Amino acid sequence: MAVRSFVIEAQRGHLSSPIPLWRQLHAAASVLAGIRRGESATPALARVPAEVRPGAQALAFHVLRQLGRAEALRRQLATRAPPPAADALLCTALALAWQEEDAPYPPFTLVDQAVEAAKRFAETRNQQAFINACLRRFLRERDALVAATESDPVVRWNHPGWWIARLQQDHPDRWQEILEANNRPAPMTLRVNLHRISRDPLRDLLRAGHIETEPVGQQGLILDRPHHVEAIPGFAEGLWSVQDAGAQLAAELMVPGLPEHARVLDACAAPGGKTAHICELAPTAQVLALDVDPVRCERIHQNLQRLGLQAQVSAADAGAPAAWWDGQPFDAILLDAPCTASGIVRRHPDVRWLRRESDIAQLAAQQKRLLTALWPLLKPGGRLVYCTCSVFRAEGDSQIAAFLAHNNTASLRPGPGHLLPRDGRSEGPLPDNRPSDHDGFFYAVLQKSALAAPARLDD
């Protein structure tokens, strides 16, 4: 039986779980059906019973990384799609079984258990014979069916066609590497809370708990495999936070050179990982963390409390400062702007199937609005770090180029630019990427002229 890395994402061994496979397949198919209705994976998984959820997540994430292939195979088997629940179950089985060497179970076991799942639930019971016929034919004709789908780029890369075309345009020399990285699971990466422990002692503590790590960046540790956060030593004590290595750059770019007791704004702060990192690196700073969602603000409070850190947290729209700004300029601003999340697809494989190409322009307009609103709040000589977890240039260097063209008080300082998603197993260095394993981001460091007029809302 082949056990691949996506099984590890369940954070416990679902292959040895007492939960029947047919039940896990049904749950994974329900997640896929929810995503096809426009729902993200998080709420779809939240409806899955807790005892089934880890295995269902592992299976569903693998399905999402193979969905282009699975849907093409289903079209080969049946040109007319069955009802949504049956189609989701059929595509789930095909995504898991089409490539035997990467299947979590032998294909004939997956087929047998998918048919059992169809029989067990009312929404698919009437389609049991259809699902059985399709999957048995797939087992008989697998090589020919797979070969018939090979020429379709959506099948080859398991991303929507518009997404592939956009990457070819934005990154003509690297688009294949980005797509390949997206189709592999991301590692679990921690950020050491240096207020409570240094990196080497934490590595020793984790090793004593049978968790091996590799250092990354200034404060990061990449785990050998994912674990439940509560099961990792030091969680309750606030010794670390979960944060991708690429995301850890935000505070590292902001904090150097800040004066004592600097006023710092984290403009779109939830769930608070970057806020906490700023507080760790600049313990005397007066940090204001904003988020438009009061529920998400509560998550910021919880994270800060666990880590033993303090910041002012407010529920407010960063793009409407007249409602919350006290008129005192900030020494530094972090704008982690809303974006397509195209850089974190390996960690959130549902994103590629939820986004529409039109989202890029809509989100770019929102990013422009936030940049325009926040720039006047920055002190002359101050620094604004703009970042997105996107690899699309419209949300990165194109956005910043347009901003600089219309703001003669802003200059671009050295920074990473576009960080492409990087699998630590990838061969060959990527320009501007640290030699490690991280998600895709864009970073720009903007400095305000020391001769700029004092901060005002009507600038």
Short mmCIF file of C-alpha atoms in Angstrom, two decimals:
data_model
loop_
_atom_site.label_atom_id
_atom_site.label_comp_id
_atom_site.label_asym_id
_atom_site.label_seq_id
_atom_site.Cartn_x
_atom_site.Cartn_y
_atom_site.Cartn_z
CA MET A 1 0.00 0.00 0.00
CA ALA A 2 1.43 3.38 -1.00
CA VAL A 3 1.22 5.96 1.78
CA ARG A 4 2.03 9.46 0.48
CA SER A 5 2.69 12.75 2.15
CA PHE A 6 -0.89 13.94 1.83
CA VAL A 7 -1.91 11.29 4.35
CA ILE A 8 0.34 12.99 6.87
CA GLU A 9 -1.72 16.16 6.53
CA ALA A 10 -4.42 14.47 8.58
CA GLN A 11 -1.98 14.87 11.51
CA ARG A 12 -2.73 11.35 12.66
CA GLY A 13 -2.63 8.05 10.80
CA HIS A 14 -6.04 7.67 9.24
CA LEU A 15 -4.88 4.46 7.55
CA SER A 16 -4.92 2.79 10.96
CA SER A 17 -8.09 4.57 12.02
CA PRO A 18 -11.13 2.49 13.02
CA ILE A 19 -13.26 4.81 10.85
CA PRO A 20 -14.39 2.78 7.79
CA LEU A 21 -12.93 3.96 4.52
CA TRP A 22 -16.37 4.30 2.91
CA ARG A 23 -17.27 6.84 5.59
CA GLN A 24 -14.10 8.85 5.00
CA LEU A 25 -14.70 8.81 1.24
CA HIS A 26 -18.23 10.10 1.75
CA ALA A 27 -16.94 12.91 3.96
CA ALA A 28 -14.21 13.86 1.47
CA ALA A 29 -16.80 13.91 -1.32
CA SER A 30 -19.03 16.18 0.78
CA VAL A 31 -16.11 18.62 1.10
CA LEU A 32 -15.63 18.58 -2.67
CA ALA A 33 -19.36 19.17 -3.20
CA GLY A 34 -19.20 22.17 -0.87
CA ILE A 35 -16.26 23.66 -2.74
CA ARG A 36 -18.12 23.21 -6.02
CA ARG A 37 -20.93 25.27 -4.49
CA GLY A 38 -18.42 28.06 -3.77
CA GLU A 39 -17.68 27.21 -0.15
CA SER A 40 -14.11 27.09 1.15
CA ALA A 41 -12.69 23.89 2.60
CA THR A 42 -12.62 25.20 6.18
CA PRO A 43 -16.39 25.41 6.78
CA ALA A 44 -16.97 22.32 4.65
CA LEU A 45 -14.62 20.33 6.87
CA ALA A 46 -16.11 21.85 10.01
CA ARG A 47 -19.38 20.03 9.23
CA VAL A 48 -17.61 16.67 9.09
CA PRO A 49 -17.86 14.73 12.38
CA ALA A 50 -14.73 15.24 14.46
CA GLU A 51 -13.71 11.60 14.46
CA VAL A 52 -13.81 11.47 10.65
CA ARG A 53 -12.31 14.89 9.96
CA PRO A 54 -8.55 14.14 9.94
CA GLY A 55 -8.84 11.31 7.42
CA ALA A 56 -11.42 13.17 5.38
CA GLN A 57 -9.17 16.24 5.18
CA ALA A 58 -6.20 14.19 4.00
CA LEU A 59 -8.29 12.54 1.29
CA ALA A 60 -10.08 15.75 0.28
CA PHE A 61 -6.83 17.70 -0.07
CA HIS A 62 -5.40 15.00 -2.31
CA VAL A 63 -8.58 15.06 -4.38
CA LEU A 64 -8.29 18.84 -4.82
CA ARG A 65 -4.72 18.44 -6.05
CA GLN A 66 -5.91 15.93 -8.66
CA LEU A 67 -9.33 17.38 -9.49
CA GLY A 68 -8.52 18.43 -13.05
CA ARG A 69 -7.51 14.87 -13.85
CA ALA A 70 -10.49 13.35 -12.06
CA GLU A 71 -13.04 15.53 -13.82
CA ALA A 72 -11.54 14.72 -17.21
CA LEU A 73 -11.68 11.00 -16.45
CA ARG A 74 -15.31 11.33 -15.36
CA ARG A 75 -16.11 13.00 -18.69
CA GLN A 76 -14.51 10.03 -20.45
CA LEU A 77 -16.65 7.64 -18.45
CA ALA A 78 -19.92 9.60 -18.64
CA THR A 79 -20.37 12.65 -20.83
CA ARG A 80 -23.40 13.69 -18.81
CA ALA A 81 -22.64 14.50 -15.19
CA PRO A 82 -24.67 12.65 -12.53
CA PRO A 83 -26.33 14.57 -9.67
CA PRO A 84 -23.86 16.66 -7.61
CA ALA A 85 -23.42 14.28 -4.66
CA ALA A 86 -22.84 11.29 -6.92
CA ASP A 87 -20.49 13.24 -9.17
CA ALA A 88 -18.46 14.40 -6.14
CA LEU A 89 -18.13 10.83 -4.88
CA LEU A 90 -17.20 9.51 -8.32
CA CYS A 91 -14.57 12.23 -8.85
CA THR A 92 -13.22 11.64 -5.33
CA ALA A 93 -12.63 7.98 -6.11
CA LEU A 94 -11.06 8.76 -9.49
CA ALA A 95 -8.73 11.39 -8.04
CA LEU A 96 -7.49 8.97 -5.41
CA ALA A 97 -7.19 5.90 -7.64
CA TRP A 98 -6.00 7.12 -11.03
CA GLN A 99 -2.26 6.87 -10.24
CA GLU A 100 -1.64 3.61 -8.43
CA GLU A 101 1.82 4.47 -7.08
CA ASP A 102 0.45 7.57 -5.30
CA ALA A 103 -2.84 6.06 -4.13
CA PRO A 104 -3.40 5.86 -0.35
CA TYR A 105 -5.08 2.48 -0.86
CA PRO A 106 -5.06 -0.03 -3.71
CA PRO A 107 -7.37 1.22 -6.48
CA PHE A 108 -9.68 -1.79 -6.24
CA THR A 109 -10.13 -1.05 -2.51
CA LEU A 110 -10.97 2.57 -3.24
CA VAL A 111 -13.49 1.52 -5.88
CA ASP A 112 -15.11 -1.06 -3.60
CA GLN A 113 -15.38 1.43 -0.72
CA ALA A 114 -16.69 4.24 -2.95
CA VAL A 115 -19.50 1.96 -4.11
CA GLU A 116 -20.16 1.06 -0.48
CA ALA A 117 -20.35 4.78 0.36
CA ALA A 118 -22.83 5.31 -2.47
CA LYS A 119 -25.02 2.56 -1.06
CA ARG A 120 -24.92 3.88 2.51
CA PHE A 121 -26.20 7.42 1.94
CA ALA A 122 -29.56 8.56 0.61
CA GLU A 123 -28.17 11.28 -1.67
CA THR A 124 -26.16 8.74 -3.69
CA ARG A 125 -28.08 5.48 -3.22
CA ASN A 126 -29.99 5.80 -6.49
CA GLN A 127 -26.69 6.32 -8.32
CA GLN A 128 -24.96 3.30 -6.79
CA ALA A 129 -25.15 1.19 -9.95
CA PHE A 130 -23.95 4.08 -12.12
CA ILE A 131 -20.95 4.77 -9.84
CA ASN A 132 -20.13 1.08 -9.72
CA ALA A 133 -20.26 0.76 -13.52
CA CYS A 134 -18.06 3.82 -14.07
CA LEU A 135 -15.44 2.78 -11.56
CA ARG A 136 -15.29 -0.85 -12.71
CA ARG A 137 -14.80 0.37 -16.27
CA PHE A 138 -12.08 2.68 -15.00
CA LEU A 139 -10.24 -0.27 -13.44
CA ARG A 140 -10.45 -2.22 -16.71
CA GLU A 141 -9.48 0.65 -19.03
CA ARG A 142 -7.38 2.86 -16.79
CA ASP A 143 -4.33 3.24 -19.04
CA ALA A 144 -6.38 4.12 -22.12
CA LEU A 145 -8.61 6.54 -20.20
CA VAL A 146 -5.64 8.31 -18.62
CA ALA A 147 -3.88 8.57 -21.97
CA ALA A 148 -6.98 10.12 -23.52
CA THR A 149 -6.83 13.01 -21.03
CA GLU A 150 -3.11 13.78 -21.21
CA SER A 151 -3.22 16.63 -23.73
CA ASP A 152 -5.35 18.93 -21.55
CA PRO A 153 -3.26 21.45 -19.53
CA VAL A 154 -5.92 21.51 -16.80
CA VAL A 155 -5.42 17.76 -16.44
CA ARG A 156 -1.64 17.96 -16.50
CA TRP A 157 -1.38 20.76 -13.93
CA ASN A 158 -4.66 20.41 -11.98
CA HIS A 159 -5.32 24.15 -12.06
CA PRO A 160 -7.98 26.12 -13.97
CA GLY A 161 -6.95 27.10 -17.48
CA TRP A 162 -7.06 30.84 -16.76
CA TRP A 163 -4.75 30.34 -13.75
CA ILE A 164 -2.19 28.48 -15.86
CA ALA A 165 -2.32 31.17 -18.56
CA ARG A 166 -1.86 33.93 -15.97
CA LEU A 167 1.22 32.24 -14.52
CA GLN A 168 2.65 31.76 -18.01
CA GLN A 169 2.22 35.49 -18.56
CA ASP A 170 3.49 36.62 -15.16
CA HIS A 171 6.33 34.12 -14.73
CA PRO A 172 7.24 32.80 -18.18
CA ASP A 173 10.40 31.07 -16.96
CA ARG A 174 9.00 29.66 -13.71
CA TRP A 175 5.33 28.87 -14.21
CA GLN A 176 5.85 25.11 -14.32
CA GLU A 177 7.83 25.14 -11.08
CA ILE A 178 5.09 27.14 -9.37
CA LEU A 179 2.42 24.67 -10.47
CA GLU A 180 4.52 21.69 -9.45
CA ALA A 181 5.12 23.19 -6.00
CA ASN A 182 1.39 23.94 -5.65
CA ASN A 183 0.56 20.28 -6.14
CA ARG A 184 2.69 19.12 -3.21
CA PRO A 185 1.69 19.53 0.43
CA ALA A 186 3.37 22.28 2.43
CA PRO A 187 5.38 21.47 5.54
CA MET A 188 4.46 22.58 9.02
CA THR A 189 6.71 25.49 10.03
CA LEU A 190 7.03 27.08 13.45
CA ARG A 191 8.26 30.52 14.49
CA VAL A 192 10.19 30.48 17.76
CA ASN A 193 8.98 32.99 20.38
CA LEU A 194 12.37 34.42 21.31
CA HIS A 195 10.87 36.13 24.36
CA ARG A 196 10.49 32.73 25.96
CA ILE A 197 13.03 30.39 24.37
CA SER A 198 15.79 30.38 21.77
CA ARG A 199 15.79 28.14 18.73
CA ASP A 200 18.31 25.46 19.75
CA PRO A 201 16.70 24.70 23.15
CA LEU A 202 13.32 24.47 21.42
CA ARG A 203 14.77 22.03 18.88
CA ASP A 204 16.03 19.92 21.79
CA LEU A 205 12.62 20.04 23.44
CA LEU A 206 10.91 18.96 20.24
CA ARG A 207 13.45 16.21 19.63
CA ALA A 208 12.70 14.84 23.08
CA GLY A 209 9.11 14.63 21.90
CA HIS A 210 10.25 12.68 18.79
CA ILE A 211 9.83 15.68 16.46
CA GLU A 212 12.77 16.46 14.21
CA THR A 213 13.20 19.96 12.75
CA GLU A 214 15.33 21.99 10.37
CA PRO A 215 16.04 25.70 10.95
CA VAL A 216 14.83 28.27 8.43
CA GLY A 217 15.27 32.03 8.42
CA GLN A 218 15.91 33.89 11.67
CA GLN A 219 13.34 32.20 13.92
CA GLY A 220 11.81 29.34 11.94
CA LEU A 221 11.76 25.57 12.33
CA ILE A 222 10.41 23.23 9.67
CA LEU A 223 8.98 20.06 11.17
CA ASP A 224 9.73 16.65 9.71
CA ARG A 225 5.98 16.03 9.52
CA PRO A 226 2.81 17.82 10.61
CA HIS A 227 1.34 17.31 14.07
CA HIS A 228 -1.68 18.53 16.01
CA VAL A 229 -0.56 21.83 17.51
CA GLU A 230 -1.65 20.79 21.00
CA ALA A 231 0.55 17.70 20.75
CA ILE A 232 3.72 19.68 20.03
CA PRO A 233 5.73 20.50 23.19
CA GLY A 234 5.61 24.15 24.13
CA PHE A 235 2.25 25.10 22.59
CA ALA A 236 0.42 25.91 25.83
CA GLU A 237 3.51 27.72 27.14
CA GLY A 238 3.59 29.99 24.07
CA LEU A 239 7.07 28.93 22.98
CA TRP A 240 6.21 29.05 19.29
CA SER A 241 3.60 29.87 16.66
CA VAL A 242 2.71 28.14 13.41
CA GLN A 243 3.83 30.41 10.56
CA ASP A 244 5.18 29.72 7.10
CA ALA A 245 8.78 30.74 6.49
CA GLY A 246 7.72 33.20 3.79
CA ALA A 247 5.23 34.89 6.12
CA GLN A 248 7.95 35.36 8.74
CA LEU A 249 9.64 37.89 6.46
CA ALA A 250 6.97 40.55 7.10
CA ALA A 251 8.09 41.51 10.60
CA GLU A 252 11.74 41.00 9.69
CA LEU A 253 11.38 43.67 7.00
CA MET A 254 9.44 46.07 9.25
CA VAL A 255 11.25 46.13 12.54
CA PRO A 256 14.95 46.89 11.83
CA GLY A 257 15.69 50.55 12.48
CA LEU A 258 12.50 51.31 14.39
CA PRO A 259 12.96 53.82 17.22
CA GLU A 260 12.17 52.95 20.82
CA HIS A 261 8.44 53.04 21.54
CA ALA A 262 7.65 53.26 17.84
CA ARG A 263 4.03 53.48 16.78
CA VAL A 264 3.31 50.53 14.50
CA LEU A 265 0.14 49.64 12.59
CA ASP A 266 -0.72 46.12 11.43
CA ALA A 267 -3.55 47.09 9.11
CA CYS A 268 -5.13 43.71 8.23
CA ALA A 269 -3.95 41.71 11.18
CA ALA A 270 -6.08 38.61 11.75
CA PRO A 271 -5.35 35.95 12.84
CA GLY A 272 -2.43 37.80 14.42
CA GLY A 273 0.69 35.86 13.47
CA LYS A 274 2.46 38.86 11.98
CA THR A 275 1.25 41.11 14.83
CA ALA A 276 2.78 38.74 17.36
CA HIS A 277 6.01 38.57 15.40
CA ILE A 278 6.28 42.38 15.39
CA CYS A 279 5.74 42.40 19.16
CA GLU A 280 8.42 39.74 19.61
CA LEU A 281 11.00 41.66 17.57
CA ALA A 282 10.08 45.14 18.84
CA PRO A 283 9.03 44.69 22.49
CA THR A 284 8.81 48.44 23.21
CA ALA A 285 6.68 49.23 20.16
CA GLN A 286 3.11 50.47 20.52
CA VAL A 287 1.34 48.13 18.12
CA LEU A 288 -2.18 48.68 16.82
CA ALA A 289 -3.68 45.63 15.12
CA LEU A 290 -6.77 46.18 12.99
CA ASP A 291 -9.15 43.79 11.35
CA VAL A 292 -12.57 44.47 9.91
CA ASP A 293 -14.04 41.28 11.46
CA PRO A 294 -14.66 41.36 15.25
CA VAL A 295 -14.64 37.55 15.42
CA ARG A 296 -11.21 37.43 13.79
CA CYS A 297 -10.03 40.14 16.21
CA GLU A 298 -10.79 37.75 19.04
CA ARG A 299 -8.36 35.29 17.46
CA ILE A 300 -5.69 37.98 17.54
CA HIS A 301 -6.33 38.45 21.28
CA GLN A 302 -6.10 34.70 21.89
CA ASN A 303 -2.84 34.33 20.00
CA LEU A 304 -1.23 37.27 21.77
CA GLN A 305 -2.37 36.02 25.16
CA ARG A 306 -0.90 32.54 24.61
CA LEU A 307 2.43 34.07 23.57
CA GLY A 308 2.52 36.53 26.46
CA LEU A 309 2.46 39.58 24.18
CA GLN A 310 0.46 42.80 24.14
CA ALA A 311 -0.98 44.97 21.40
CA GLN A 312 -4.02 47.16 20.96
CA VAL A 313 -6.59 45.28 18.86
CA SER A 314 -9.51 47.04 17.18
CA ALA A 315 -12.23 45.94 14.78
CA ALA A 316 -12.14 48.55 12.03
CA ASP A 317 -11.80 49.01 8.29
CA ALA A 318 -8.18 49.98 7.67
CA GLY A 319 -9.29 51.70 4.47
CA ALA A 320 -11.48 54.18 6.40
CA PRO A 321 -9.06 55.71 8.92
CA ALA A 322 -11.33 58.63 9.77
CA ALA A 323 -13.30 56.17 11.89
CA TRP A 324 -10.37 54.92 14.00
CA TRP A 325 -7.17 56.95 13.55
CA ASP A 326 -6.19 59.25 16.44
CA GLY A 327 -4.24 61.63 14.21
CA GLN A 328 -0.80 60.54 15.45
CA PRO A 329 1.38 59.26 12.59
CA PHE A 330 2.90 55.78 12.57
CA ASP A 331 6.60 55.02 12.35
CA ALA A 332 5.82 51.84 10.41
CA ILE A 333 2.80 50.22 8.78
CA LEU A 334 2.32 46.64 7.70
CA LEU A 335 -0.30 46.20 4.99
CA ASP A 336 -0.89 42.48 4.54
CA ALA A 337 -3.55 43.16 1.94
CA PRO A 338 -6.49 40.93 1.00
CA CYS A 339 -5.57 38.97 -2.11
CA THR A 340 -6.31 35.89 -4.21
CA ALA A 341 -4.13 33.70 -1.94
CA SER A 342 -2.56 32.30 -5.10
CA GLY A 343 0.74 31.84 -3.27
CA ILE A 344 -0.58 29.47 -0.60
CA VAL A 345 -2.30 26.93 -2.82
CA ARG A 346 -0.13 24.06 -1.63
CA ARG A 347 -1.46 24.72 1.88
CA HIS A 348 -5.03 25.53 0.76
CA PRO A 349 -5.63 23.45 -2.40
CA ASP A 350 -9.27 24.56 -2.59
CA VAL A 351 -8.24 28.14 -3.49
CA ARG A 352 -7.45 27.32 -7.12
CA TRP A 353 -10.97 25.95 -7.70
CA LEU A 354 -12.75 28.75 -5.80
CA ARG A 355 -11.13 31.77 -7.42
CA ARG A 356 -12.30 33.37 -10.66
CA GLU A 357 -10.07 35.38 -12.95
CA SER A 358 -12.21 38.46 -12.33
CA ASP A 359 -11.24 38.28 -8.63
CA ILE A 360 -7.75 39.54 -9.46
CA ALA A 361 -8.90 42.95 -10.67
CA GLN A 362 -11.41 43.29 -7.83
CA LEU A 363 -8.82 42.52 -5.18
CA ALA A 364 -6.20 44.73 -6.85
CA ALA A 365 -8.68 47.62 -6.58
CA GLN A 366 -9.11 46.88 -2.88
CA GLN A 367 -5.34 46.79 -2.40
CA LYS A 368 -5.01 50.16 -4.12
CA ARG A 369 -7.71 51.60 -1.89
CA LEU A 370 -5.89 50.45 1.25
CA LEU A 371 -2.51 51.72 0.07
CA THR A 372 -3.99 55.11 -0.77
CA ALA A 373 -5.79 55.35 2.56
CA LEU A 374 -2.87 54.30 4.75
CA TRP A 375 0.01 56.16 3.15
CA PRO A 376 -0.99 59.56 4.64
CA LEU A 377 -0.88 58.00 8.13
CA LEU A 378 2.83 57.23 7.84
CA LYS A 379 5.33 59.56 9.48
CA PRO A 380 7.86 61.31 7.16
CA GLY A 381 10.83 58.96 6.96
CA GLY A 382 8.61 56.04 7.98
CA ARG A 383 8.34 52.62 6.37
CA LEU A 384 5.34 50.79 4.92
CA VAL A 385 5.69 47.07 4.16
CA TYR A 386 3.17 45.93 1.57
CA CYS A 387 2.66 42.20 1.22
CA THR A 388 0.27 39.71 -0.31
CA CYS A 389 0.28 35.92 -0.35
CA SER A 390 -0.08 36.05 -4.12
CA VAL A 391 2.14 35.23 -7.08
CA PHE A 392 0.07 37.27 -9.55
CA ARG A 393 1.87 40.43 -10.61
CA ALA A 394 -1.31 42.52 -10.59
CA GLU A 395 -1.29 42.08 -6.80
CA GLY A 396 2.46 42.55 -6.49
CA ASP A 397 4.99 44.49 -8.49
CA SER A 398 2.40 45.95 -10.88
CA GLN A 399 0.43 47.29 -7.92
CA ILE A 400 3.52 48.88 -6.40
CA ALA A 401 4.75 50.29 -9.71
CA ALA A 402 1.41 52.08 -10.15
CA PHE A 403 1.52 53.38 -6.58
CA LEU A 404 5.05 54.76 -7.01
CA ALA A 405 4.09 56.41 -10.28
CA HIS A 406 1.45 58.49 -8.47
CA ASN A 407 3.26 59.18 -5.17
CA ASN A 408 6.38 61.33 -5.30
CA THR A 409 6.87 60.99 -1.53
CA ALA A 410 7.40 57.21 -1.81
CA SER A 411 10.54 55.31 -2.71
CA LEU A 412 11.13 51.59 -3.01
CA ARG A 413 13.70 50.12 -0.65
CA PRO A 414 15.46 46.75 -1.11
CA GLY A 415 13.08 43.84 -0.57
CA PRO A 416 12.26 40.33 -1.74
CA GLY A 417 9.70 41.23 -4.41
CA HIS A 418 7.90 38.09 -5.61
CA LEU A 419 8.74 35.02 -3.55
CA LEU A 420 7.60 32.02 -5.53
CA PRO A 421 6.24 28.98 -3.68
CA ARG A 422 9.22 26.78 -3.03
CA ASP A 423 9.30 23.12 -2.17
CA GLY A 424 12.46 22.26 -0.28
CA ARG A 425 12.87 19.25 -2.57
CA SER A 426 12.86 21.43 -5.70
CA GLU A 427 15.97 21.33 -7.81
CA GLY A 428 17.78 24.51 -8.71
CA PRO A 429 17.66 27.94 -7.05
CA LEU A 430 14.96 30.47 -7.81
CA PRO A 431 15.96 34.15 -8.04
CA ASP A 432 15.21 36.13 -4.89
CA ASN A 433 14.17 33.01 -2.98
CA ARG A 434 15.88 31.88 0.15
CA PRO A 435 17.08 28.26 -0.23
CA SER A 436 14.27 26.76 1.77
CA ASP A 437 10.65 25.68 1.80
CA HIS A 438 8.06 28.47 1.81
CA ASP A 439 4.79 29.66 0.32
CA GLY A 440 4.44 32.31 -2.38
CA PHE A 441 4.41 35.96 -1.31
CA PHE A 442 5.06 39.45 -2.58
CA TYR A 443 6.91 42.01 -0.45
CA ALA A 444 7.64 45.66 -1.14
CA VAL A 445 9.26 48.04 1.36
CA LEU A 446 8.16 51.63 0.77
CA GLN A 447 9.87 54.56 2.49
CA LYS A 448 8.29 57.96 2.90
CA SER A 449 10.44 60.96 2.14
CA ALA A 450 11.73 62.72 5.25
CA LEU A 451 10.72 65.97 3.54
CA ALA A 452 7.10 64.87 3.08
CA ALA A 453 4.39 66.94 4.69
CA PRO A 454 3.12 65.80 8.11
CA ALA A 455 0.55 63.04 8.09
CA ARG A 456 -2.98 64.16 7.22
CA LEU A 457 -6.05 62.35 6.02
CA ASP A 458 -6.62 64.79 3.17
CA ASP A 459 -3.17 64.36 1.56
#
